[in-house]
Amino acid sequence: YMEGCHPNILRRLSEINMDKNPGYGTDAICESAKNKIRAACGKPDAEVSFLVGGTQTNAVVIKSLLRSYEGVVAAATGHVAVHEAGAIEAGGHKVLTLPEHNGKLDAAEVEEYIATFYKDANHEHMVKPGMVYISHPTEYGTLYTKAELEALHSVCAKYDIPLFLDGARLGYGLAATGTDVTLETIADNCDVFYIGGTKVGAMFGEAVVFTGKAPEGFFSIIKQNGALLAKGWMLGVQFDELFTDGLYMKCGKTAIDCAERLKAGLISKGYNMYLDSPTNQQFIVIETAKLEELGKQVAYGFMETYDAEHTVIRFATSWATRMEDVEKLIELL
């Protein structure tokens, strides 16, 4: 969030600044962006909508898919369960948490949870699991494999509930070294997902993709929840640029290159990596007593308390990170 947007987007916004475009995403630029996203996903009939931010997007998508008596299954560390200030609950739906495995849900445990719900003779008195939420990358910077996505998709299909993938950091997952998950893989295995722009090169914006039909009245639900940007073309132009000449993947690759250098530098200095993250988020265990002094010189994220004397902190590279800044951080640490 520290920088604005990729220079290509800023230039394009400047170029069209005085053009006359209709509102609410009904313009030709938004349609062009949607078509580019459909092509990248391999889903020519996908329904694409543009929203402004991640929490807003999660809340709107989940509300649109759940009935009043249903909840959303998520990892205990999932963003909707921990870091959205109860946005889902405020919308009238419960987050049903399951154990996480380096931030990920296990398909077998999801199936066991749903099966156990239906075996309970009193299940009509309980919150029904109505959809499954995952994020890729996860809160711990970890990634699902193609096989794991397929397994989760199979469970959701068995119980006729949608699988929703939070892609706020998606560009950094797609660009990670060694991943076998592509945008087409996600589109083949998720009923709905979003392509994060805010964290990956855009000034702001998330592109929601329903691989089949969107829920009835989805546009009205967006409007009803104050999530419809009147100047919708400002979202469209950003995604139109991000999906021109592979810019979205290039943004992701910049962050991955910097993160890999940071990881190697931290390990060479003897730091204990909390886990092995292949993405732009890197987590180290550091003495708590050193944090106040460190905070005077660099920005880092608190993750969790490790023990009485140590804390897990996070460094995140981005599309705008410069390698020279990574080297300065390594030297400082």
Coordinates of C-alpha atoms in Angstrom, one line a residue:
Y1 CA 0.0 0.0 0.0
M2 CA 3.0 2.3 0.2
E3 CA 3.1 3.2 -3.5
G4 CA 0.5 4.5 -5.9
C5 CA 0.2 2.5 -9.1
H6 CA 2.3 1.2 -12.0
P7 CA 3.5 4.0 -14.2
N8 CA 1.7 2.5 -17.2
I9 CA -1.6 2.8 -15.4
L10 CA -0.9 6.4 -14.2
R11 CA 0.0 7.4 -17.8
R12 CA -3.2 5.8 -19.1
L13 CA -5.4 7.4 -16.5
S14 CA -3.8 10.8 -17.5
E15 CA -4.5 10.1 -21.1
I16 CA -8.2 9.5 -20.7
N17 CA -8.7 11.9 -17.8
M18 CA -10.9 14.3 -19.8
D19 CA -12.7 11.7 -21.9
K20 CA -16.4 11.3 -21.5
N21 CA -17.3 7.9 -20.2
P22 CA -20.7 6.6 -18.9
G23 CA -20.8 5.6 -15.3
Y24 CA -21.1 2.4 -13.2
G25 CA -18.8 0.3 -15.4
T26 CA -21.0 0.5 -18.5
D27 CA -18.2 2.0 -20.6
A28 CA -16.2 0.5 -23.4
I29 CA -12.9 0.4 -21.4
C30 CA -14.5 -1.8 -18.7
E31 CA -15.8 -4.1 -21.4
S32 CA -12.3 -4.3 -23.0
A33 CA -10.8 -5.2 -19.6
K34 CA -13.5 -7.9 -19.0
N35 CA -12.8 -9.5 -22.3
K36 CA -9.0 -9.6 -21.6
I37 CA -9.7 -11.2 -18.2
R38 CA -12.0 -13.7 -19.8
A39 CA -9.3 -14.6 -22.3
A40 CA -6.6 -14.9 -19.6
C41 CA -8.9 -17.2 -17.6
G42 CA -9.9 -19.3 -20.6
K43 CA -13.6 -18.6 -19.7
P44 CA -15.3 -16.7 -22.6
D45 CA -18.6 -16.7 -20.7
A46 CA -17.3 -15.6 -17.3
E47 CA -19.1 -12.7 -15.6
V48 CA -16.6 -10.1 -14.4
S49 CA -17.3 -7.2 -12.1
F50 CA -15.0 -4.5 -10.7
L51 CA -15.0 -3.5 -7.0
V52 CA -12.7 -1.2 -5.1
G53 CA -11.1 -3.2 -2.2
G54 CA -10.6 -6.6 -0.8
T55 CA -12.7 -6.6 2.4
Q56 CA -15.5 -5.0 0.4
T57 CA -15.2 -7.6 -2.3
N58 CA -15.2 -10.5 0.2
A59 CA -18.2 -9.2 2.0
V60 CA -20.2 -8.6 -1.2
V61 CA -19.4 -11.9 -2.8
I62 CA -20.1 -13.9 0.3
K63 CA -23.4 -12.1 1.0
S64 CA -24.5 -12.7 -2.6
L65 CA -24.0 -16.4 -2.4
L66 CA -25.3 -17.3 1.1
R67 CA -28.8 -17.7 2.3
S68 CA -29.6 -16.2 5.7
Y69 CA -29.1 -19.5 7.6
E70 CA -25.8 -20.3 5.9
G71 CA -22.1 -19.6 6.9
V72 CA -18.8 -19.7 5.1
V73 CA -16.1 -22.3 5.8
A74 CA -12.6 -20.8 6.2
A75 CA -9.3 -21.5 7.7
A76 CA -8.9 -20.2 11.3
T77 CA -6.2 -17.8 9.9
G78 CA -8.3 -16.8 6.9
H79 CA -8.6 -13.1 6.2
V80 CA -12.4 -13.1 6.6
A81 CA -12.0 -14.8 10.0
V82 CA -9.3 -12.6 11.5
H83 CA -8.5 -9.3 9.7
E84 CA -11.8 -7.9 8.4
A85 CA -13.2 -6.6 11.6
G86 CA -16.2 -9.0 11.5
A87 CA -17.3 -7.7 8.1
I88 CA -18.9 -11.1 7.2
E89 CA -20.7 -11.4 10.5
A90 CA -21.9 -7.8 10.2
G91 CA -23.4 -8.9 6.9
G92 CA -25.4 -11.6 8.8
H93 CA -23.3 -14.6 8.1
K94 CA -21.1 -16.7 10.4
V95 CA -17.5 -17.7 9.5
L96 CA -17.1 -21.4 10.2
T97 CA -13.4 -21.9 11.0
L98 CA -11.4 -25.1 10.5
P99 CA -7.8 -25.8 11.4
E100 CA -5.2 -24.3 9.1
H101 CA -2.1 -26.0 7.7
N102 CA 0.4 -23.2 6.9
G103 CA -2.6 -21.1 6.2
K104 CA -4.4 -23.6 4.0
L105 CA -7.5 -25.7 4.3
D106 CA -7.3 -29.5 3.9
A107 CA -10.0 -30.9 1.6
A108 CA -10.5 -34.1 3.7
E109 CA -11.1 -32.0 6.8
V110 CA -13.6 -29.8 4.9
E111 CA -15.5 -32.9 3.7
E112 CA -15.5 -34.4 7.2
Y113 CA -16.8 -31.1 8.6
I114 CA -19.7 -30.9 6.1
A115 CA -20.5 -34.6 6.4
T116 CA -20.6 -34.4 10.2
F117 CA -23.0 -31.4 9.9
Y118 CA -25.5 -33.4 7.9
K119 CA -25.2 -36.5 10.2
D120 CA -26.2 -34.3 13.1
A121 CA -29.9 -34.9 13.7
N122 CA -30.2 -31.3 14.8
H123 CA -28.4 -29.8 11.9
E124 CA -31.5 -27.7 10.9
H125 CA -31.0 -25.8 14.1
M126 CA -27.4 -25.1 13.1
V127 CA -25.5 -22.8 10.7
K128 CA -25.3 -24.6 7.4
P129 CA -21.9 -24.6 5.6
G130 CA -23.0 -22.8 2.4
M131 CA -19.7 -22.1 0.7
V132 CA -15.9 -22.5 1.2
Y133 CA -13.5 -19.6 1.3
I134 CA -9.7 -19.8 0.6
S135 CA -7.0 -17.3 -0.3
H136 CA -4.2 -17.8 -2.7
P137 CA -1.6 -16.9 -1.5
T138 CA -2.7 -17.4 2.1
E139 CA -2.1 -15.1 5.0
Y140 CA 1.3 -17.0 5.5
G141 CA 2.3 -16.5 1.9
T142 CA 1.8 -20.2 1.1
L143 CA 0.2 -21.6 -2.1
Y144 CA -2.3 -24.2 -2.9
T145 CA -1.2 -26.8 -5.5
K146 CA -3.3 -27.7 -8.5
A147 CA -4.1 -31.1 -6.8
E148 CA -5.2 -29.3 -3.6
L149 CA -7.5 -27.0 -5.5
E150 CA -9.0 -29.9 -7.4
A151 CA -9.6 -31.8 -4.2
L152 CA -11.4 -28.8 -2.6
H153 CA -13.4 -28.2 -5.8
S154 CA -14.4 -31.9 -5.8
V155 CA -15.7 -31.6 -2.2
C156 CA -17.6 -28.4 -2.9
A157 CA -19.2 -30.0 -6.1
K158 CA -20.2 -33.1 -4.1
Y159 CA -22.2 -30.9 -1.6
D160 CA -23.3 -28.4 -4.3
I161 CA -21.7 -25.4 -2.6
P162 CA -19.4 -22.8 -4.2
L163 CA -15.6 -22.5 -3.8
F164 CA -14.5 -18.9 -3.5
L165 CA -10.9 -17.9 -3.8
D166 CA -9.7 -14.6 -2.4
G167 CA -7.1 -13.3 -4.9
A168 CA -6.1 -10.0 -3.2
R169 CA -2.4 -11.1 -3.6
L170 CA -3.0 -13.4 -6.6
G171 CA -0.3 -11.9 -8.9
Y172 CA 2.3 -12.9 -6.4
G173 CA 1.0 -16.5 -6.3
L174 CA 0.8 -16.8 -10.1
A175 CA 4.4 -15.6 -10.5
A176 CA 5.9 -17.7 -7.7
T177 CA 8.7 -20.1 -8.7
G178 CA 7.6 -23.7 -8.9
T179 CA 3.9 -23.3 -8.7
D180 CA 1.7 -25.4 -10.9
V181 CA -1.4 -23.2 -10.5
T182 CA -2.2 -20.8 -13.3
L183 CA -5.1 -18.4 -13.8
E184 CA -6.8 -21.0 -15.9
T185 CA -6.3 -23.6 -13.1
I186 CA -8.1 -21.3 -10.7
A187 CA -10.9 -20.6 -13.2
D188 CA -11.4 -24.4 -13.7
N189 CA -11.6 -25.1 -10.0
C190 CA -13.3 -22.1 -8.4
D191 CA -16.9 -21.0 -8.8
V192 CA -15.8 -17.4 -8.1
F193 CA -12.5 -15.7 -7.4
Y194 CA -11.1 -12.2 -7.7
I195 CA -8.0 -10.8 -9.2
G196 CA -6.4 -8.4 -6.8
G197 CA -5.3 -5.1 -8.3
T198 CA -4.8 -3.0 -5.1
K199 CA -1.8 -5.0 -4.0
V200 CA -0.5 -5.8 -7.4
G201 CA 0.1 -2.7 -9.4
A202 CA -3.2 -0.8 -9.4
M203 CA -4.1 2.3 -7.6
F204 CA -7.1 0.4 -6.3
G205 CA -9.5 -2.3 -7.5
E206 CA -10.4 -6.0 -7.5
A207 CA -11.8 -7.9 -10.5
V208 CA -14.5 -10.5 -9.4
V209 CA -14.8 -13.4 -11.8
F210 CA -17.8 -15.8 -11.7
T211 CA -16.8 -18.7 -13.9
G212 CA -20.5 -19.5 -14.5
K213 CA -23.5 -17.4 -13.8
A214 CA -23.2 -14.7 -11.2
P215 CA -26.0 -14.7 -8.5
E216 CA -29.2 -13.1 -9.6
G217 CA -29.1 -9.4 -8.9
F218 CA -25.3 -9.3 -8.2
F219 CA -25.1 -5.8 -9.6
S220 CA -27.8 -4.6 -7.3
I221 CA -26.1 -6.3 -4.3
I222 CA -22.9 -4.4 -5.1
K223 CA -24.9 -1.2 -5.2
Q224 CA -26.9 -2.0 -2.1
N225 CA -23.7 -2.5 -0.2
G226 CA -22.2 0.9 -1.2
A227 CA -19.6 -0.9 -3.4
L228 CA -20.5 0.4 -6.8
L229 CA -18.0 3.0 -8.0
A230 CA -19.8 5.6 -10.0
K231 CA -16.7 6.4 -12.1
G232 CA -16.4 2.7 -12.9
W233 CA -14.1 3.4 -15.9
M234 CA -11.3 4.2 -13.3
L235 CA -11.4 0.5 -12.4
G236 CA -11.7 -0.7 -15.9
V237 CA -8.8 1.2 -17.3
Q238 CA -6.5 -0.2 -14.6
F239 CA -7.3 -3.8 -15.3
D240 CA -7.3 -3.2 -19.0
E241 CA -3.7 -2.0 -18.6
L242 CA -2.7 -4.8 -16.2
F243 CA -3.9 -7.4 -18.7
T244 CA -2.1 -5.8 -21.6
D245 CA 1.2 -7.4 -22.6
G246 CA 1.4 -9.5 -19.5
L247 CA 1.8 -6.5 -17.1
Y248 CA 0.0 -8.3 -14.2
M249 CA 2.5 -11.2 -14.3
K250 CA 5.4 -8.8 -14.7
C251 CA 4.3 -7.0 -11.5
G252 CA 4.1 -10.3 -9.7
K253 CA 7.6 -11.4 -10.9
T254 CA 9.3 -8.2 -9.7
A255 CA 8.0 -8.9 -6.2
I256 CA 9.0 -12.6 -6.3
D257 CA 12.5 -11.8 -7.4
C258 CA 13.0 -9.3 -4.6
A259 CA 11.4 -11.7 -2.0
E260 CA 13.7 -14.6 -3.0
R261 CA 16.8 -12.3 -2.6
L262 CA 15.5 -11.1 0.8
K263 CA 14.9 -14.7 1.9
A264 CA 18.4 -15.8 0.9
G265 CA 19.9 -12.7 2.6
L266 CA 18.0 -13.4 5.8
I267 CA 19.0 -17.0 5.9
S268 CA 22.6 -16.1 5.3
K269 CA 22.5 -13.8 8.3
G270 CA 21.2 -16.6 10.5
Y271 CA 17.6 -15.6 10.8
N272 CA 15.0 -18.3 11.6
M273 CA 12.4 -18.2 8.9
Y274 CA 9.0 -18.9 10.5
L275 CA 7.9 -21.0 7.4
D276 CA 9.0 -21.4 3.8
S277 CA 7.0 -18.9 1.8
P278 CA 7.4 -19.0 -2.0
T279 CA 5.7 -15.6 -2.5
N280 CA 6.2 -12.0 -1.7
Q281 CA 5.6 -12.3 2.0
Q282 CA 8.5 -13.4 4.2
F283 CA 8.3 -14.2 7.9
I284 CA 11.1 -14.2 10.4
V285 CA 11.4 -14.9 14.1
I286 CA 13.1 -12.0 15.8
E287 CA 13.8 -11.0 19.4
T288 CA 11.0 -8.9 20.7
A289 CA 13.4 -6.5 22.4
K290 CA 14.8 -5.5 19.0
L291 CA 11.4 -4.5 17.5
E292 CA 11.2 -0.9 18.8
E293 CA 14.6 0.0 17.4
L294 CA 13.9 -1.8 14.1
G295 CA 10.6 0.1 13.7
K296 CA 12.4 3.4 13.7
Q297 CA 14.2 2.4 10.5
V298 CA 11.9 0.1 8.5
A299 CA 8.2 -0.8 8.1
Y300 CA 7.3 -4.4 9.0
G301 CA 4.1 -6.2 9.9
F302 CA 3.4 -7.9 13.2
M303 CA 2.2 -11.5 12.6
E304 CA 2.1 -13.2 15.9
T305 CA 3.9 -13.8 19.2
Y306 CA 6.3 -16.7 18.9
D307 CA 7.2 -17.1 22.6
A308 CA 7.9 -15.0 25.6
E309 CA 11.0 -13.4 24.0
H310 CA 10.4 -13.6 20.3
T311 CA 7.9 -12.3 17.7
V312 CA 7.1 -13.3 14.2
I313 CA 7.2 -10.3 11.8
R314 CA 6.5 -10.0 8.1
F315 CA 8.2 -8.2 5.3
A316 CA 6.4 -7.9 2.0
T317 CA 7.9 -7.0 -1.3
S318 CA 5.7 -5.6 -4.1
W319 CA 5.5 -4.7 -7.8
A320 CA 7.3 -1.5 -6.8
T321 CA 10.1 -2.9 -4.6
R322 CA 13.6 -2.1 -5.8
M323 CA 16.4 -4.6 -5.4
E324 CA 18.6 -1.9 -3.9
D325 CA 16.0 -1.4 -1.1
V326 CA 16.2 -5.2 -0.4
E327 CA 19.9 -5.0 -0.1
K328 CA 19.7 -2.1 2.3
L329 CA 17.2 -4.1 4.4
I330 CA 19.5 -7.1 4.5
E331 CA 22.4 -4.9 5.5
L332 CA 20.4 -3.3 8.2
L333 CA 19.3 -6.6 9.7

